[in-house]
Amino acid sequence: MHSIGRMAERKRRGELADKRSVASSVGGAVALQPIAEGQRLLAPERGAVDDARRRRCEVGSSVALCLGTIGFVPVVNKQILAADGPLRAAPLSMTAVQLVGAFVVFATLTLCQYARRGPPGKRALRRRARRLLPLGLAFGLKVGASNVGLGLVSTELHVLLGATEVVWTALFAFFVDGERPSAGGAAALVGGAAGAALAAGAPSPGGPRPTPFGVAANLVAPCLQGLVVGLLRRGARVELVAGRASYVEFTALKLGFAVAAAAPLAVLREGAGPVVAAAAAAGRETRVAAATLLTAAVQLSFTALASVASANTVGIVAAAKVVPQWLLAAAAAPEAAASPGHVLGAGVLAASAALWAATGNAPRRAAPPRRTLYDAALRPGR
């Protein structure tokens, strides 16, 4: 009897212990529920922080690549146009050859991507081509006008007149992308244009005397640059931000259409001979090859920047390019000594860029209006 009682007592104690372990495990799970819930709620915030860090990294690397390469382009092109050779009086031929070279670089990289992951569908490719066609044509005309104007005036005056592209970019950013700067953003844009003009400085006394045609040609280029930036941001927002195209594919299509605009223009204005001579010079002259690679790097940096920043932000960065351009121009021409105006212009540019960053870029709204003036001009009935 005693043994039976002891066995019953052990069984009762075992059941109580099982109940306690189950209760403790359930209680532990219940206690862990707030922690799991907190982790689940914090996951989007961590993702947002990672996205913000990646965006800052992309913006910083794009700006560094742009400012590190864009200053060399007009200096190298000026040396090519000033040297004795087939390109001395053929700025459009030089433009066409440089664009063809940059296009070959990105087309090769795009084909490698297609071979690795497969090409896009024909319908998607046609839609992408229609969207980037105006951008490429405007860019080809802009580069041609810039090189034509560079051959008509000094490098300093070319950079000075190019400082107006901030104003043109703001106008086309509103027309094409619907961007509306805040009061602080508008002040930053005005300061960027003024700082760029001061940093460029007055043309050197020993430079060529500018003509009205030369001044007009150097104003057409920044106007077209404003249109290019607006269309670039529009295309990047649709194709790059949505993940439909890569940087190299986007840039290859843009450069392909730019060649279609610049090459016929060069043949019509300068003849087929200079174009062929420019193509031959690209293979044997280091400066032509260097200018081609610099053009490719600048276009890649602008493509990457337009995918993570507004059109006006790209315009601010484009305005800041006058500082490295003037420094390199001064190094190439020692008679162009630095002046207090140059230093003041660089300071105004830096302050304007800081003000622009502090205002949170131009539009406070993340998404632009559904229908812009550009849409109304293309499809008035819709």
Short mmCIF file of C-alpha atoms in Angstrom, two decimals:
data_model
loop_
_atom_site.label_atom_id
_atom_site.label_comp_id
_atom_site.label_asym_id
_atom_site.label_seq_id
_atom_site.Cartn_x
_atom_site.Cartn_y
_atom_site.Cartn_z
CA MET A 1 0.00 0.00 0.00
CA HIS A 2 2.78 2.36 0.93
CA SER A 3 4.51 1.68 -2.40
CA ILE A 4 1.27 2.31 -4.29
CA GLY A 5 0.82 5.62 -2.45
CA ARG A 6 4.39 6.66 -3.17
CA MET A 7 3.92 5.88 -6.86
CA ALA A 8 0.73 7.97 -6.97
CA GLU A 9 2.52 10.82 -5.24
CA ARG A 10 5.39 10.69 -7.77
CA LYS A 11 2.89 10.70 -10.65
CA ARG A 12 1.07 13.70 -9.22
CA ARG A 13 4.36 15.60 -8.77
CA GLY A 14 5.43 14.74 -12.34
CA GLU A 15 2.17 16.09 -13.74
CA LEU A 16 2.61 19.29 -11.76
CA ALA A 17 6.17 19.65 -13.06
CA ASP A 18 4.98 19.15 -16.65
CA LYS A 19 2.30 21.80 -16.17
CA ARG A 20 4.88 24.21 -14.76
CA SER A 21 7.28 23.64 -17.70
CA VAL A 22 4.47 24.12 -20.20
CA ALA A 23 3.35 27.28 -18.44
CA SER A 24 6.91 28.59 -18.29
CA SER A 25 7.43 27.88 -21.99
CA VAL A 26 4.14 29.53 -22.89
CA GLY A 27 4.96 32.44 -20.64
CA GLY A 28 8.39 32.73 -22.23
CA ALA A 29 6.83 32.76 -25.67
CA VAL A 30 4.38 35.39 -24.54
CA ALA A 31 7.20 37.41 -23.05
CA LEU A 32 9.15 37.17 -26.30
CA GLN A 33 6.21 38.36 -28.38
CA PRO A 34 6.81 42.09 -27.67
CA ILE A 35 10.47 41.66 -28.62
CA ALA A 36 9.58 39.97 -31.90
CA GLU A 37 6.92 42.59 -32.55
CA GLY A 38 9.45 45.35 -31.88
CA GLN A 39 11.93 43.74 -34.24
CA ARG A 40 9.25 43.48 -36.91
CA LEU A 41 8.34 47.15 -36.46
CA LEU A 42 11.99 48.25 -36.52
CA ALA A 43 12.75 46.32 -39.71
CA PRO A 44 11.28 48.98 -42.06
CA GLU A 45 13.18 51.71 -40.19
CA ARG A 46 16.42 49.78 -40.58
CA GLY A 47 15.64 49.30 -44.26
CA ALA A 48 14.98 53.03 -44.61
CA VAL A 49 18.30 53.82 -42.90
CA ASP A 50 20.15 51.43 -45.23
CA ASP A 51 18.43 52.98 -48.26
CA ALA A 52 19.39 56.47 -47.10
CA ARG A 53 23.01 55.40 -46.59
CA ARG A 54 23.11 53.76 -50.02
CA ARG A 55 21.58 56.87 -51.59
CA ARG A 56 24.15 59.15 -49.93
CA CYS A 57 26.92 56.84 -51.13
CA GLU A 58 25.58 56.88 -54.69
CA VAL A 59 25.22 60.66 -54.69
CA GLY A 60 28.68 61.19 -53.24
CA SER A 61 30.41 58.80 -55.64
CA SER A 62 28.52 60.27 -58.63
CA VAL A 63 29.45 63.84 -57.67
CA ALA A 64 33.09 62.86 -57.07
CA LEU A 65 33.32 61.08 -60.44
CA CYS A 66 31.63 63.98 -62.23
CA LEU A 67 33.74 66.76 -60.72
CA GLY A 68 36.88 64.66 -61.01
CA THR A 69 36.50 64.18 -64.77
CA ILE A 70 34.36 66.98 -66.19
CA GLY A 71 36.98 69.66 -65.61
CA PHE A 72 39.38 67.97 -68.02
CA VAL A 73 36.95 67.79 -70.96
CA PRO A 74 37.03 71.43 -72.20
CA VAL A 75 40.76 71.74 -71.48
CA VAL A 76 41.64 68.64 -73.51
CA ASN A 77 39.22 69.58 -76.31
CA LYS A 78 40.69 73.09 -76.44
CA GLN A 79 44.17 71.63 -76.86
CA ILE A 80 42.92 69.34 -79.65
CA LEU A 81 41.29 72.25 -81.49
CA ALA A 82 44.34 74.48 -81.03
CA ALA A 83 46.87 71.92 -82.27
CA ASP A 84 47.88 71.63 -85.91
CA GLY A 85 46.07 68.70 -87.42
CA PRO A 86 42.86 67.52 -89.07
CA LEU A 87 40.72 68.52 -86.07
CA ARG A 88 41.85 72.14 -85.86
CA ALA A 89 38.77 73.42 -87.73
CA ALA A 90 36.50 70.41 -87.19
CA PRO A 91 34.84 70.64 -83.76
CA LEU A 92 31.71 68.75 -84.86
CA SER A 93 33.79 65.91 -86.29
CA MET A 94 35.66 65.69 -83.00
CA THR A 95 32.33 65.62 -81.18
CA ALA A 96 30.96 62.82 -83.36
CA VAL A 97 34.08 60.70 -82.92
CA GLN A 98 34.11 61.15 -79.14
CA LEU A 99 30.44 60.22 -78.89
CA VAL A 100 30.96 57.17 -81.08
CA GLY A 101 33.86 56.06 -78.90
CA ALA A 102 31.87 56.50 -75.68
CA PHE A 103 28.92 54.69 -77.26
CA VAL A 104 31.13 51.74 -78.22
CA VAL A 105 32.33 51.48 -74.61
CA PHE A 106 28.83 51.35 -73.13
CA ALA A 107 27.37 49.26 -75.96
CA THR A 108 30.04 46.62 -75.31
CA LEU A 109 29.26 46.61 -71.59
CA THR A 110 25.54 46.37 -72.36
CA LEU A 111 26.04 43.38 -74.64
CA CYS A 112 28.04 41.70 -71.89
CA GLN A 113 25.12 42.26 -69.52
CA TYR A 114 22.70 40.84 -72.06
CA ALA A 115 24.89 37.76 -72.45
CA ARG A 116 24.93 37.21 -68.70
CA ARG A 117 21.29 37.82 -67.79
CA GLY A 118 19.45 37.88 -71.10
CA PRO A 119 18.28 40.79 -73.26
CA PRO A 120 15.02 42.68 -72.57
CA GLY A 121 11.94 42.03 -74.62
CA LYS A 122 11.45 43.81 -77.92
CA ARG A 123 8.45 45.72 -76.59
CA ALA A 124 10.35 46.96 -73.52
CA LEU A 125 13.35 47.92 -75.66
CA ARG A 126 11.17 49.89 -78.09
CA ARG A 127 9.46 51.70 -75.21
CA ARG A 128 12.83 52.52 -73.68
CA ALA A 129 14.17 53.77 -77.00
CA ARG A 130 11.16 56.05 -77.54
CA ARG A 131 11.61 57.51 -74.08
CA LEU A 132 15.33 58.19 -74.50
CA LEU A 133 15.21 59.41 -78.10
CA PRO A 134 14.60 63.12 -77.26
CA LEU A 135 17.28 62.97 -74.56
CA GLY A 136 19.92 61.54 -76.89
CA LEU A 137 19.17 63.94 -79.73
CA ALA A 138 19.27 66.96 -77.40
CA PHE A 139 22.52 65.75 -75.87
CA GLY A 140 24.16 65.25 -79.27
CA LEU A 141 23.21 68.77 -80.34
CA LYS A 142 24.38 70.16 -77.00
CA VAL A 143 27.85 68.60 -77.22
CA GLY A 144 28.20 69.78 -80.82
CA ALA A 145 27.17 73.34 -79.93
CA SER A 146 29.54 73.31 -76.95
CA ASN A 147 32.56 72.29 -79.04
CA VAL A 148 31.65 74.75 -81.80
CA GLY A 149 31.42 77.53 -79.23
CA LEU A 150 34.66 76.43 -77.58
CA GLY A 151 36.49 77.01 -80.84
CA LEU A 152 35.13 80.55 -81.14
CA VAL A 153 35.98 82.01 -77.72
CA SER A 154 38.52 81.53 -74.94
CA THR A 155 38.11 78.74 -72.41
CA GLU A 156 37.40 81.27 -69.65
CA LEU A 157 34.56 82.92 -71.59
CA HIS A 158 33.23 79.51 -72.58
CA VAL A 159 33.04 78.52 -68.90
CA LEU A 160 31.59 81.92 -67.94
CA LEU A 161 28.71 81.66 -70.41
CA GLY A 162 28.23 78.03 -69.44
CA ALA A 163 27.44 79.18 -65.90
CA THR A 164 23.95 80.18 -67.12
CA GLU A 165 22.98 76.50 -67.41
CA VAL A 166 21.77 76.59 -63.78
CA VAL A 167 18.98 78.96 -64.85
CA TRP A 168 18.13 76.87 -67.91
CA THR A 169 18.11 73.71 -65.81
CA ALA A 170 15.67 75.24 -63.34
CA LEU A 171 13.35 76.26 -66.18
CA PHE A 172 13.40 72.85 -67.86
CA ALA A 173 13.16 71.05 -64.51
CA PHE A 174 9.83 72.80 -64.04
CA PHE A 175 8.72 72.30 -67.65
CA VAL A 176 9.72 68.64 -68.00
CA ASP A 177 9.70 67.27 -64.44
CA GLY A 178 7.36 69.62 -62.59
CA GLU A 179 9.97 70.56 -59.97
CA ARG A 180 9.15 73.69 -57.96
CA PRO A 181 11.97 74.98 -55.77
CA SER A 182 11.22 76.32 -52.33
CA ALA A 183 12.30 79.83 -51.39
CA GLY A 184 15.60 78.54 -50.04
CA GLY A 185 16.06 76.31 -53.08
CA ALA A 186 15.47 79.24 -55.45
CA ALA A 187 18.05 81.31 -53.54
CA ALA A 188 20.51 78.43 -53.82
CA LEU A 189 19.96 78.23 -57.59
CA VAL A 190 20.56 81.98 -58.01
CA GLY A 191 23.64 81.74 -55.81
CA GLY A 192 24.91 78.79 -57.84
CA ALA A 193 24.63 80.75 -61.08
CA ALA A 194 26.31 83.82 -59.53
CA GLY A 195 29.07 81.73 -57.95
CA ALA A 196 29.73 79.91 -61.22
CA ALA A 197 30.01 83.23 -63.05
CA LEU A 198 32.40 84.62 -60.43
CA ALA A 199 34.48 81.43 -60.39
CA ALA A 200 34.81 81.53 -64.17
CA GLY A 201 36.09 85.09 -64.00
CA ALA A 202 36.68 87.54 -66.81
CA PRO A 203 38.28 86.32 -70.03
CA SER A 204 42.03 86.73 -70.19
CA PRO A 205 43.17 89.85 -72.08
CA GLY A 206 45.28 87.82 -74.49
CA GLY A 207 42.38 85.61 -75.60
CA PRO A 208 40.51 85.87 -78.90
CA ARG A 209 38.06 88.73 -79.27
CA PRO A 210 34.55 87.27 -78.90
CA THR A 211 32.06 87.74 -81.70
CA PRO A 212 28.26 87.87 -81.38
CA PHE A 213 28.03 84.48 -83.09
CA GLY A 214 30.58 83.02 -80.68
CA VAL A 215 28.69 84.34 -77.66
CA ALA A 216 25.37 83.05 -79.07
CA ALA A 217 26.86 79.62 -79.77
CA ASN A 218 28.15 79.45 -76.20
CA LEU A 219 24.68 80.33 -74.87
CA VAL A 220 22.93 77.67 -76.98
CA ALA A 221 24.97 74.93 -75.31
CA PRO A 222 23.88 75.69 -71.69
CA CYS A 223 20.27 76.06 -72.87
CA LEU A 224 20.42 72.61 -74.41
CA GLN A 225 22.16 71.36 -71.27
CA GLY A 226 19.15 72.44 -69.20
CA LEU A 227 16.86 70.49 -71.53
CA VAL A 228 19.17 67.48 -71.35
CA VAL A 229 19.16 67.48 -67.54
CA GLY A 230 15.36 67.71 -67.42
CA LEU A 231 14.95 64.83 -69.87
CA LEU A 232 17.71 62.87 -68.13
CA ARG A 233 15.94 63.05 -64.79
CA ARG A 234 12.62 62.14 -66.41
CA GLY A 235 14.10 59.09 -68.12
CA ALA A 236 16.09 58.02 -65.07
CA ARG A 237 13.04 58.25 -62.83
CA VAL A 238 11.12 55.88 -65.10
CA GLU A 239 13.84 53.47 -66.22
CA LEU A 240 16.53 53.47 -63.51
CA VAL A 241 14.59 54.07 -60.31
CA ALA A 242 12.05 51.43 -61.33
CA GLY A 243 14.89 48.99 -62.04
CA ARG A 244 13.99 48.47 -65.69
CA ALA A 245 17.42 49.37 -67.09
CA SER A 246 21.00 49.46 -65.84
CA TYR A 247 23.27 52.49 -65.84
CA VAL A 248 25.33 51.25 -68.78
CA GLU A 249 22.29 50.30 -70.88
CA PHE A 250 20.64 53.65 -70.23
CA THR A 251 23.84 55.52 -71.10
CA ALA A 252 24.43 53.40 -74.21
CA LEU A 253 20.97 54.21 -75.60
CA LYS A 254 21.40 57.90 -74.83
CA LEU A 255 24.80 58.03 -76.53
CA GLY A 256 23.53 56.04 -79.51
CA PHE A 257 20.84 58.64 -80.21
CA ALA A 258 23.39 61.41 -79.55
CA VAL A 259 25.60 59.95 -82.30
CA ALA A 260 22.58 59.92 -84.62
CA ALA A 261 22.27 63.68 -84.06
CA ALA A 262 25.94 64.71 -84.02
CA ALA A 263 27.36 62.60 -86.88
CA PRO A 264 25.03 63.82 -89.68
CA LEU A 265 25.44 67.38 -88.45
CA ALA A 266 29.23 67.02 -88.65
CA VAL A 267 29.07 65.60 -92.17
CA LEU A 268 26.70 68.32 -93.39
CA ARG A 269 28.69 71.20 -91.90
CA GLU A 270 32.30 70.00 -92.19
CA GLY A 271 32.20 67.20 -94.76
CA ALA A 272 32.97 63.52 -94.57
CA GLY A 273 36.74 64.05 -94.82
CA PRO A 274 37.20 65.65 -91.37
CA VAL A 275 35.01 62.96 -89.79
CA VAL A 276 37.20 60.23 -91.25
CA ALA A 277 40.33 62.13 -90.21
CA ALA A 278 38.96 62.53 -86.69
CA ALA A 279 38.24 58.80 -86.50
CA ALA A 280 41.81 58.05 -87.61
CA ALA A 281 43.20 60.54 -85.09
CA ALA A 282 41.26 58.84 -82.28
CA GLY A 283 43.30 55.73 -82.84
CA ARG A 284 46.73 57.35 -82.77
CA GLU A 285 46.40 60.54 -80.68
CA THR A 286 46.35 60.16 -76.92
CA ARG A 287 44.40 63.38 -76.33
CA VAL A 288 41.48 62.31 -78.52
CA ALA A 289 41.29 58.90 -76.83
CA ALA A 290 41.53 60.55 -73.40
CA ALA A 291 38.73 62.99 -74.24
CA THR A 292 36.58 60.05 -75.37
CA LEU A 293 37.10 58.16 -72.11
CA LEU A 294 36.49 61.32 -70.08
CA THR A 295 33.22 61.88 -71.96
CA ALA A 296 32.16 58.33 -71.14
CA ALA A 297 32.98 58.76 -67.44
CA VAL A 298 31.13 62.10 -67.22
CA GLN A 299 28.02 60.65 -68.84
CA LEU A 300 28.02 57.65 -66.51
CA SER A 301 28.30 59.94 -63.47
CA PHE A 302 25.41 62.12 -64.63
CA THR A 303 23.27 59.05 -65.30
CA ALA A 304 23.92 57.70 -61.81
CA LEU A 305 23.32 61.11 -60.20
CA ALA A 306 20.04 61.66 -62.06
CA SER A 307 18.71 58.36 -60.72
CA VAL A 308 19.03 59.43 -57.07
CA ALA A 309 18.69 63.24 -57.19
CA SER A 310 16.39 65.86 -58.67
CA ALA A 311 17.09 67.68 -61.92
CA ASN A 312 17.95 70.87 -60.07
CA THR A 313 20.45 68.96 -57.92
CA VAL A 314 22.14 67.78 -61.10
CA GLY A 315 22.13 71.43 -62.22
CA ILE A 316 23.86 72.52 -59.01
CA VAL A 317 26.55 69.87 -59.51
CA ALA A 318 26.93 70.94 -63.15
CA ALA A 319 27.39 74.53 -61.97
CA ALA A 320 30.10 73.46 -59.53
CA LYS A 321 32.09 72.01 -62.42
CA VAL A 322 33.39 75.50 -63.28
CA VAL A 323 35.74 75.36 -60.28
CA PRO A 324 37.81 72.36 -61.48
CA GLN A 325 37.46 73.58 -65.06
CA TRP A 326 38.91 76.99 -64.21
CA LEU A 327 41.69 75.46 -62.09
CA LEU A 328 42.73 73.23 -64.97
CA ALA A 329 42.41 76.09 -67.47
CA ALA A 330 44.60 78.25 -65.21
CA ALA A 331 47.15 75.44 -64.98
CA ALA A 332 47.20 75.15 -68.78
CA ALA A 333 47.44 78.96 -69.18
CA PRO A 334 49.60 80.42 -66.37
CA GLU A 335 48.74 83.98 -67.42
CA ALA A 336 45.20 83.41 -66.08
CA ALA A 337 46.13 84.15 -62.48
CA ALA A 338 43.73 83.61 -59.62
CA SER A 339 41.85 86.65 -58.37
CA PRO A 340 39.71 87.37 -55.32
CA GLY A 341 36.67 87.02 -57.58
CA HIS A 342 37.56 83.42 -58.36
CA VAL A 343 37.92 82.57 -54.68
CA LEU A 344 34.68 84.40 -53.87
CA GLY A 345 32.89 82.50 -56.65
CA ALA A 346 34.06 79.16 -55.29
CA GLY A 347 32.84 80.18 -51.82
CA VAL A 348 29.46 81.28 -53.14
CA LEU A 349 29.14 77.98 -55.02
CA ALA A 350 29.94 75.98 -51.89
CA ALA A 351 27.49 78.02 -49.79
CA SER A 352 24.78 77.63 -52.45
CA ALA A 353 25.30 73.87 -52.58
CA ALA A 354 25.08 73.70 -48.78
CA LEU A 355 21.90 75.79 -48.81
CA TRP A 356 20.43 73.55 -51.50
CA ALA A 357 21.19 70.45 -49.42
CA ALA A 358 19.73 72.09 -46.30
CA THR A 359 16.45 72.83 -48.06
CA GLY A 360 15.99 69.15 -48.86
CA ASN A 361 16.37 69.61 -52.64
CA ALA A 362 13.85 71.45 -54.76
CA PRO A 363 10.44 69.83 -54.25
CA ARG A 364 9.24 68.85 -50.82
CA ARG A 365 6.92 66.34 -52.47
CA ALA A 366 8.66 63.12 -53.45
CA ALA A 367 6.57 62.57 -56.57
CA PRO A 368 6.26 65.22 -59.29
CA PRO A 369 2.88 66.22 -60.69
CA ARG A 370 1.26 63.54 -62.81
CA ARG A 371 1.02 65.81 -65.84
CA THR A 372 3.73 68.36 -66.56
CA LEU A 373 3.93 71.05 -69.24
CA TYR A 374 6.15 68.66 -71.22
CA ASP A 375 3.36 66.07 -71.17
CA ALA A 376 0.84 68.67 -72.26
CA ALA A 377 3.06 69.71 -75.17
CA LEU A 378 3.55 66.11 -76.32
CA ARG A 379 -0.05 64.97 -75.80
CA PRO A 380 -2.29 68.06 -75.79
CA GLY A 381 -5.47 66.04 -76.02
CA ARG A 382 -4.80 63.82 -73.01
#
